[in-house]
CSV table of C-alpha atoms in Angstrom, one decimal:
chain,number,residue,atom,x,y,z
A,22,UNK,CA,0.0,0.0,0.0
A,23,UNK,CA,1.4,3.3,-1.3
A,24,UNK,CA,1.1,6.2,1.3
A,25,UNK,CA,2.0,10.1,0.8
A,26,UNK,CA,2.1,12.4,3.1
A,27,UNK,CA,2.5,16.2,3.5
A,28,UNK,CA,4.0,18.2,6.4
A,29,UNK,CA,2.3,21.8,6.6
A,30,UNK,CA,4.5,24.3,5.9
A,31,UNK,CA,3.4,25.9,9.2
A,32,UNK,CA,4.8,22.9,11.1
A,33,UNK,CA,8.0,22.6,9.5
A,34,UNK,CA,9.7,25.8,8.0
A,35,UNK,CA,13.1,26.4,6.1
A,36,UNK,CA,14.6,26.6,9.5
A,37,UNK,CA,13.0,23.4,10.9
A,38,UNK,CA,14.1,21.7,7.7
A,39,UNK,CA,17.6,23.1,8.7
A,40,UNK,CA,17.4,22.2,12.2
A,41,UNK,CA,16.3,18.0,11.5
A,42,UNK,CA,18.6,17.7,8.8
A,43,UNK,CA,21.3,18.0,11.5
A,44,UNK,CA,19.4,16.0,13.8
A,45,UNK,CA,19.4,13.6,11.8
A,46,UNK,CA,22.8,13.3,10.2
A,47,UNK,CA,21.9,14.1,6.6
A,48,UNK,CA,21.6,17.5,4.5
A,49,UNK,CA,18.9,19.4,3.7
A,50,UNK,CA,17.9,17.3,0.0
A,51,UNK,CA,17.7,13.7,1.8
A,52,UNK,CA,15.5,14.7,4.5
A,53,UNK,CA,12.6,13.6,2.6
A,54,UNK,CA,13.9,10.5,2.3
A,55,UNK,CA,15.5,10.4,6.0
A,56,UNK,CA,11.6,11.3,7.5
A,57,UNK,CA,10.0,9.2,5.2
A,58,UNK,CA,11.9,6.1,6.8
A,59,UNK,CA,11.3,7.3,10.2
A,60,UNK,CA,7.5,7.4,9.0
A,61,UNK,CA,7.6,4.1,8.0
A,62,UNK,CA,8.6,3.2,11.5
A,63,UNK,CA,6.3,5.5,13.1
A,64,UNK,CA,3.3,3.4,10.9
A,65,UNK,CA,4.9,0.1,11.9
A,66,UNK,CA,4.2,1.0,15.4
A,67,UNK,CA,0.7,2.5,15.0
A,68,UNK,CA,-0.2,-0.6,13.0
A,69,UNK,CA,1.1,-3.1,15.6
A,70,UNK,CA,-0.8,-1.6,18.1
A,71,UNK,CA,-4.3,-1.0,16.2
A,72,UNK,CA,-3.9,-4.9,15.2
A,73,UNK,CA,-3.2,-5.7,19.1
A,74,UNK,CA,0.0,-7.1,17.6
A,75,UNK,CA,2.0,-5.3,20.1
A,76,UNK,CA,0.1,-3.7,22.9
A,77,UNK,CA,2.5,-1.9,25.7
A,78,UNK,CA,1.3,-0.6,28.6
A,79,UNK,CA,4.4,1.2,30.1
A,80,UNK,CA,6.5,3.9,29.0
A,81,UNK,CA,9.5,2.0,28.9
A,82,UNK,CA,8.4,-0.7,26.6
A,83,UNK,CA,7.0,1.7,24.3
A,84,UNK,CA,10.5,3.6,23.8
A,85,UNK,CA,12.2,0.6,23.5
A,86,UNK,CA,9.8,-0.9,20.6
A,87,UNK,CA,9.9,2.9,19.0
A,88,UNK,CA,14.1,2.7,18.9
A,89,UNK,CA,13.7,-1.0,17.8
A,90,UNK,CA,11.9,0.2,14.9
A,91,UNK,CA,14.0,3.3,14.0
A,92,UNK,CA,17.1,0.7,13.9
A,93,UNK,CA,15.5,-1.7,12.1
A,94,UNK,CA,13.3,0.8,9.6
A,95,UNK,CA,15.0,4.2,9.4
A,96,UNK,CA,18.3,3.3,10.1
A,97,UNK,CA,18.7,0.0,7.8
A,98,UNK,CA,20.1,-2.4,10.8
A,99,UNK,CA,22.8,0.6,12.1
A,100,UNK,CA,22.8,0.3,16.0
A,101,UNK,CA,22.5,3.6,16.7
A,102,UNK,CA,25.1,5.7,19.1
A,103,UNK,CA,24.3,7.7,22.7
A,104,UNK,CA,24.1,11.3,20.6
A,105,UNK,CA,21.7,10.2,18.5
A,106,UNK,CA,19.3,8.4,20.2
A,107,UNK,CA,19.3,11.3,23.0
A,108,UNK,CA,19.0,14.0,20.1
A,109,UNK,CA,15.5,12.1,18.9
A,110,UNK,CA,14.8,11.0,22.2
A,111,UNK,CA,15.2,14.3,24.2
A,112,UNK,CA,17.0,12.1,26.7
A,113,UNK,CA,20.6,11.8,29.1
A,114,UNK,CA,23.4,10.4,27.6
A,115,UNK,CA,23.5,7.3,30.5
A,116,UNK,CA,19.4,7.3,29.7
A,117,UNK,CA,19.9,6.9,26.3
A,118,UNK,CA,22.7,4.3,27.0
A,119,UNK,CA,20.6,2.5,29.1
A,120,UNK,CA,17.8,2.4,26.9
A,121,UNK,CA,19.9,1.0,23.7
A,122,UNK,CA,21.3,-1.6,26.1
A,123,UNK,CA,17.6,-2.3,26.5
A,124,UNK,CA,16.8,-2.7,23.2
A,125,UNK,CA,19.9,-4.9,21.9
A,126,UNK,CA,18.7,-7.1,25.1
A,127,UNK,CA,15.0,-7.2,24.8
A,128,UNK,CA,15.5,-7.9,20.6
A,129,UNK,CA,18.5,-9.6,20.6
A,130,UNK,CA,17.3,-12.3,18.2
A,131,UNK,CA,16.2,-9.7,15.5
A,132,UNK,CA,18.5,-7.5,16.3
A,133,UNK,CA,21.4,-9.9,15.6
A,134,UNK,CA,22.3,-9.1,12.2
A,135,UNK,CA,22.1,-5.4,12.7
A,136,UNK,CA,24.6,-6.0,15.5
A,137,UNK,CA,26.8,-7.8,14.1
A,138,UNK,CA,27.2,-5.5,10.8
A,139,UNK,CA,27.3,-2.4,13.4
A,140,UNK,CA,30.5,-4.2,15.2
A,141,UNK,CA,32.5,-5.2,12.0
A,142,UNK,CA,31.5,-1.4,10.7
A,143,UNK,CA,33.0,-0.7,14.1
A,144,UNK,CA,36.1,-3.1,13.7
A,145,UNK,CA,36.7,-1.8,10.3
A,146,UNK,CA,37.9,1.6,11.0
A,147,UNK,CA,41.3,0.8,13.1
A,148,UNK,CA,44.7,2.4,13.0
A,149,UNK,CA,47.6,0.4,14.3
A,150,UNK,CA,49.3,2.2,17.1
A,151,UNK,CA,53.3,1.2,17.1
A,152,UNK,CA,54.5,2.5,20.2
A,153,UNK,CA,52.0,1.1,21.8
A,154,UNK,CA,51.7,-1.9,20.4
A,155,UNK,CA,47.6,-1.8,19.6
A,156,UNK,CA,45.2,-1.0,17.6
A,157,UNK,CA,43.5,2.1,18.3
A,158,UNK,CA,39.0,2.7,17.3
A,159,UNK,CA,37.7,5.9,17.9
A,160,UNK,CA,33.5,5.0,19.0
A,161,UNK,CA,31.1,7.0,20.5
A,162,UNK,CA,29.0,4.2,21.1
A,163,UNK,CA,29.9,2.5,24.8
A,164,UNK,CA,27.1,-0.4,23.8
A,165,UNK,CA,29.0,-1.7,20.9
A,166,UNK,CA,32.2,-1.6,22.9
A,167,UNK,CA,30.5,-3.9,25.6
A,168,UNK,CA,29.3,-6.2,23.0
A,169,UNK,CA,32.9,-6.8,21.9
A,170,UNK,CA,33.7,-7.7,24.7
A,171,UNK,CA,31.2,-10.0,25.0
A,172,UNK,CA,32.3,-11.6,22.2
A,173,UNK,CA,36.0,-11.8,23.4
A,174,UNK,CA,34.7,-13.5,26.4
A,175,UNK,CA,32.7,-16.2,25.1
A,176,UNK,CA,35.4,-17.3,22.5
A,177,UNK,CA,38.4,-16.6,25.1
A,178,UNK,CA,38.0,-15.4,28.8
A,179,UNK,CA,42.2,-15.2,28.9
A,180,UNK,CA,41.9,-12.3,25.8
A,181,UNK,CA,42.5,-8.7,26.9
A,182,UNK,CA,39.1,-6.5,26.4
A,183,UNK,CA,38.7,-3.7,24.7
A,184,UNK,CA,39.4,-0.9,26.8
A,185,UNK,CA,39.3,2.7,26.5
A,186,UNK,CA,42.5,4.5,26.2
A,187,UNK,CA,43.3,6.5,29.1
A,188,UNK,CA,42.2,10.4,29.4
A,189,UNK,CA,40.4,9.7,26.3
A,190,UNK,CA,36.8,10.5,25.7
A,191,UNK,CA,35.8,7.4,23.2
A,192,UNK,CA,39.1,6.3,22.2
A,193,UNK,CA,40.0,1.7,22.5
A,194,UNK,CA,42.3,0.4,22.2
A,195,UNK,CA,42.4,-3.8,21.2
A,196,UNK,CA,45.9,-6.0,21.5
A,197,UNK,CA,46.3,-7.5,18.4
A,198,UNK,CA,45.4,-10.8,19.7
A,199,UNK,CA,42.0,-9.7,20.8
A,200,UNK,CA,42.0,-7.9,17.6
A,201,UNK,CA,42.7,-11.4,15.5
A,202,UNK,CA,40.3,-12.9,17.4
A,203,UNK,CA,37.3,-10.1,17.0
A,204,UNK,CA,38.3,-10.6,12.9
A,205,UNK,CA,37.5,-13.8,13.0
A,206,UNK,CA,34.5,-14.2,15.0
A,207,UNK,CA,32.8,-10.8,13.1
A,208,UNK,CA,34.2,-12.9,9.3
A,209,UNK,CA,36.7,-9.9,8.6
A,210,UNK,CA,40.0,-10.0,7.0
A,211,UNK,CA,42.8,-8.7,9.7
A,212,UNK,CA,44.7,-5.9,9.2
A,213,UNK,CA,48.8,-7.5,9.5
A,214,UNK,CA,50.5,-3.9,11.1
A,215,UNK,CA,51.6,-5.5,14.2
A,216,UNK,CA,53.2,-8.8,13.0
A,217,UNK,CA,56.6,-8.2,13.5
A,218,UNK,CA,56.4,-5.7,15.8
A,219,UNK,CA,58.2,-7.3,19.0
């Protein structure tokens, strides 16, 4: 079923445009695109509930169905980080934390996928740090850090976590063996900077 719909002008001016657009991540020509995914998920929701599909009482369980749909819907399967969900969700960064922890618990089966892609995106976009010895991710998204080391734990408790780098913000660091290991469980082809380096 094909549906179109128009926002008033007088509910969403040149400036509001502006405004979601950076919300949101994108510029100013996606945005229809961008809201029309959200609305998709925003439908999915109302139609769950008019069908007694899913019916939720409490606050809490509607958020976390609303963000499950947003990852699933508007954001293709990309677990979404603190900053974003607490720029939609008006919401702390440890509430917004808490509530994507939620979600990746609550939907872990249909989430799995999206996780798993969100980690290797993660795992992807290393540099190898010589003096130190590790490889160094910069992730604003404490959730998917956890979930690595989840991973790391159920393959091989003796495996150093990922840990954040001291007096950084949202830099890890991984030792390359954690970082072999991570490559292989997520199906990705190692990076090879630290062999031979002592």
């Amino acid at each position: 079923m094909q549906i179109t719909v128009t926002i008033p002008p007088d509910q969403l001016d040149q400036q509001g445009e502006q405004e979601l657009a950076r919300i949101l991540g994108c510029d100013a020509a996606a945005l229809p695109g961008v809201l029309g995914r959200h609305a998709e998920a925003a439908l999915s929701e109302y139609l769950s509930m008019y069908r007694g599909q899913k019916v939720l009482k409490r606050g809490s369980d509607m958020l976390e169905y609303r963000l499950y749909l947003l990852i699933s819907i508007a954001l293709a399967g990309r677990i979404p980080d603190e900053q974003f969900v607490s720029a939609l969700f008006q919401t702390t960064s440890a509430e917004s934390r808490r509530l994507i922890r939620s979600v990746l618990s609550k939907y872990q089966y249909q989430l799995q996928e999206a996780l798993r892609a969100t980690m290797a995106a993660a795992m992807t976009n290393l540099a190898y740090d010589r003096e130190g010895g590790v490889y160094t991710m910069v992730l604003n998204n404490t959730n998917i850090v956890d979930e690595l080391n989840k991973l790391l734990a159920a393959a091989d408790g003796t495996l150093t976590p990922v840990t954040r780098r001291r007096g950084s913000v949202s830099t890890y660091d991984i030792r390359p063996s954690s970082y072999e290991q991570l490559c292989k469980l997520l199906g990705l082809p190692p990076q090879t900077d630290h062999l031979g380096n002592g």
